[in-house]
Amino acid sequence: MQEARAAGDLDRLNELEAQLWLDGANPPGRVQGPLRDLFLAMNGPVLRAAPEEGTPPDEAAYPRLPELTVPTLLVVGSLELPHLRAASEHAARVMPRAELHVVPDTAHLPALERPGAFGDLLDRFLASLPGGSEA
């Protein structure tokens, strides 16, 4: 990805990012058709946009996860990159009111790959909150 970015080959970079986020820890091309097309169409303009000056991530925030006491829904794909799945599992262990759900046969974007399953998880989670069944 660094080589493609350095060369200004944003089409190649877009495809490499699709491999990373859609295919996950699988051979390239696991997700094809309309979902891959949608990812490429949405990600391409982001790659072509001028980079924004942003605030660097707060490295001190990660150890503070146990302080988060609000109900939290964590959703991760079963095919997520191992280090990102491990981070989600860690967060679920240390956050007092977090619940982790692993969506089968998805990588980094479960809501895109399995919108029905993701919607069901979100509906159940929201209904479990105080006042949630009223919505």
Coordinates of C-alpha atoms in Angstrom, one line a residue:
M1 CA 0.0 0.0 0.0
Q2 CA 2.9 2.4 0.8
E3 CA 4.4 1.7 -2.7
A4 CA 1.1 2.4 -4.4
R5 CA 0.5 5.6 -2.4
A6 CA 4.1 6.8 -3.1
A7 CA 3.6 6.1 -6.8
G8 CA 0.3 7.9 -6.8
D9 CA -1.5 4.8 -8.0
L10 CA -4.7 5.4 -6.2
D11 CA -6.6 2.8 -8.2
R12 CA -4.1 0.1 -7.0
L13 CA -4.2 1.5 -3.5
N14 CA -8.0 1.3 -3.5
E15 CA -7.9 -2.4 -4.6
L16 CA -5.3 -3.2 -1.9
E17 CA -7.5 -1.5 0.7
A18 CA -10.4 -3.6 -0.5
Q19 CA -8.3 -6.7 0.0
L20 CA -7.3 -5.6 3.5
W21 CA -10.8 -4.6 4.7
L22 CA -13.1 -6.9 2.7
D23 CA -11.0 -10.0 2.3
G24 CA -9.4 -9.8 5.7
A25 CA -7.1 -12.7 6.6
N26 CA -8.1 -14.6 3.4
P27 CA -6.9 -14.8 -0.1
P28 CA -7.6 -11.7 -2.2
G29 CA -11.0 -11.7 -3.8
R30 CA -13.2 -13.3 -1.1
V31 CA -15.8 -10.6 -1.5
Q32 CA -16.8 -9.9 -5.1
G33 CA -19.7 -8.3 -7.0
P34 CA -21.8 -5.4 -5.8
L35 CA -20.3 -5.3 -2.3
R36 CA -16.7 -5.0 -3.6
D37 CA -17.9 -2.4 -6.2
L38 CA -19.6 -0.4 -3.5
F39 CA -16.5 -0.5 -1.3
L40 CA -14.3 0.7 -4.2
A41 CA -16.8 3.4 -5.2
M42 CA -16.9 4.7 -1.6
N43 CA -13.3 4.4 -0.7
G44 CA -11.9 5.8 -4.0
P45 CA -13.0 9.4 -3.4
V46 CA -11.6 9.3 0.1
L47 CA -8.2 8.3 -1.2
R48 CA -8.4 11.1 -3.8
A49 CA -9.4 13.8 -1.2
A50 CA -6.8 16.1 0.2
P51 CA -5.5 14.7 3.5
E52 CA -6.9 16.5 6.5
E53 CA -4.7 17.7 9.3
G54 CA -5.9 15.6 12.3
T55 CA -5.2 15.0 15.8
P56 CA -2.9 12.0 16.4
P57 CA -4.5 9.1 18.3
D58 CA -4.3 9.4 22.0
E59 CA -2.2 6.4 22.9
A60 CA -3.0 6.9 26.6
A61 CA -6.7 6.2 25.9
Y62 CA -6.4 2.5 25.3
P63 CA -5.4 1.6 28.9
R64 CA -8.4 3.6 30.1
L65 CA -11.0 1.3 28.5
P66 CA -11.9 -0.2 31.9
E67 CA -13.2 3.3 32.8
L68 CA -15.9 3.1 30.1
T69 CA -19.0 2.1 32.0
V70 CA -21.6 2.8 29.4
P71 CA -23.2 -0.1 27.6
T72 CA -21.1 -0.9 24.5
L73 CA -21.8 -3.1 21.6
L74 CA -18.6 -4.4 19.9
V75 CA -19.0 -6.2 16.6
V76 CA -16.2 -7.9 14.8
G77 CA -16.0 -10.2 11.8
S78 CA -14.8 -13.8 12.2
L79 CA -12.3 -13.1 9.3
E80 CA -11.0 -9.8 10.8
L81 CA -7.3 -9.3 10.8
P82 CA -6.0 -11.2 13.9
H83 CA -4.6 -8.1 15.7
L84 CA -7.8 -6.2 15.2
R85 CA -10.0 -9.1 16.4
A86 CA -7.7 -9.5 19.4
A87 CA -8.1 -5.8 20.2
S88 CA -11.9 -6.2 20.1
E89 CA -11.7 -9.2 22.4
H90 CA -9.5 -7.3 24.8
A91 CA -11.9 -4.4 24.9
A92 CA -14.8 -6.7 25.6
R93 CA -12.9 -8.3 28.5
V94 CA -11.8 -5.0 30.2
M95 CA -14.9 -2.8 29.5
P96 CA -17.4 -3.5 32.3
R97 CA -20.5 -3.3 30.2
A98 CA -19.3 -4.3 26.8
E99 CA -20.6 -7.2 24.8
L100 CA -18.8 -8.6 21.9
H101 CA -20.5 -10.3 18.9
V102 CA -18.5 -12.1 16.2
V103 CA -20.3 -12.1 12.8
P104 CA -19.4 -15.3 10.9
D105 CA -17.8 -15.2 7.5
T106 CA -17.1 -11.4 7.5
A107 CA -13.9 -9.4 7.7
H108 CA -13.6 -5.7 8.8
L109 CA -17.0 -4.5 7.6
P110 CA -19.7 -6.7 9.1
A111 CA -22.4 -4.0 8.6
L112 CA -21.6 -3.9 4.9
E113 CA -21.2 -7.7 4.3
R114 CA -24.1 -8.8 6.6
P115 CA -26.4 -5.8 7.0
G116 CA -29.3 -8.0 8.2
A117 CA -27.2 -9.8 10.9
F118 CA -25.7 -6.5 12.0
G119 CA -29.1 -4.8 12.1
D120 CA -30.5 -7.6 14.3
L121 CA -27.6 -7.3 16.7
L122 CA -28.0 -3.6 16.9
D123 CA -31.8 -3.8 17.4
R124 CA -31.4 -6.3 20.2
F125 CA -28.7 -4.2 21.9
L126 CA -30.7 -1.0 21.7
A127 CA -33.8 -2.8 23.0
S128 CA -31.7 -4.0 26.0
L129 CA -31.0 -0.5 27.1
P130 CA -33.2 1.4 29.5
G131 CA -36.1 2.7 27.5
G132 CA -34.9 0.7 24.5
S133 CA -38.0 -1.3 24.1
E134 CA -40.0 1.9 23.7
A135 CA -38.2 2.9 20.5

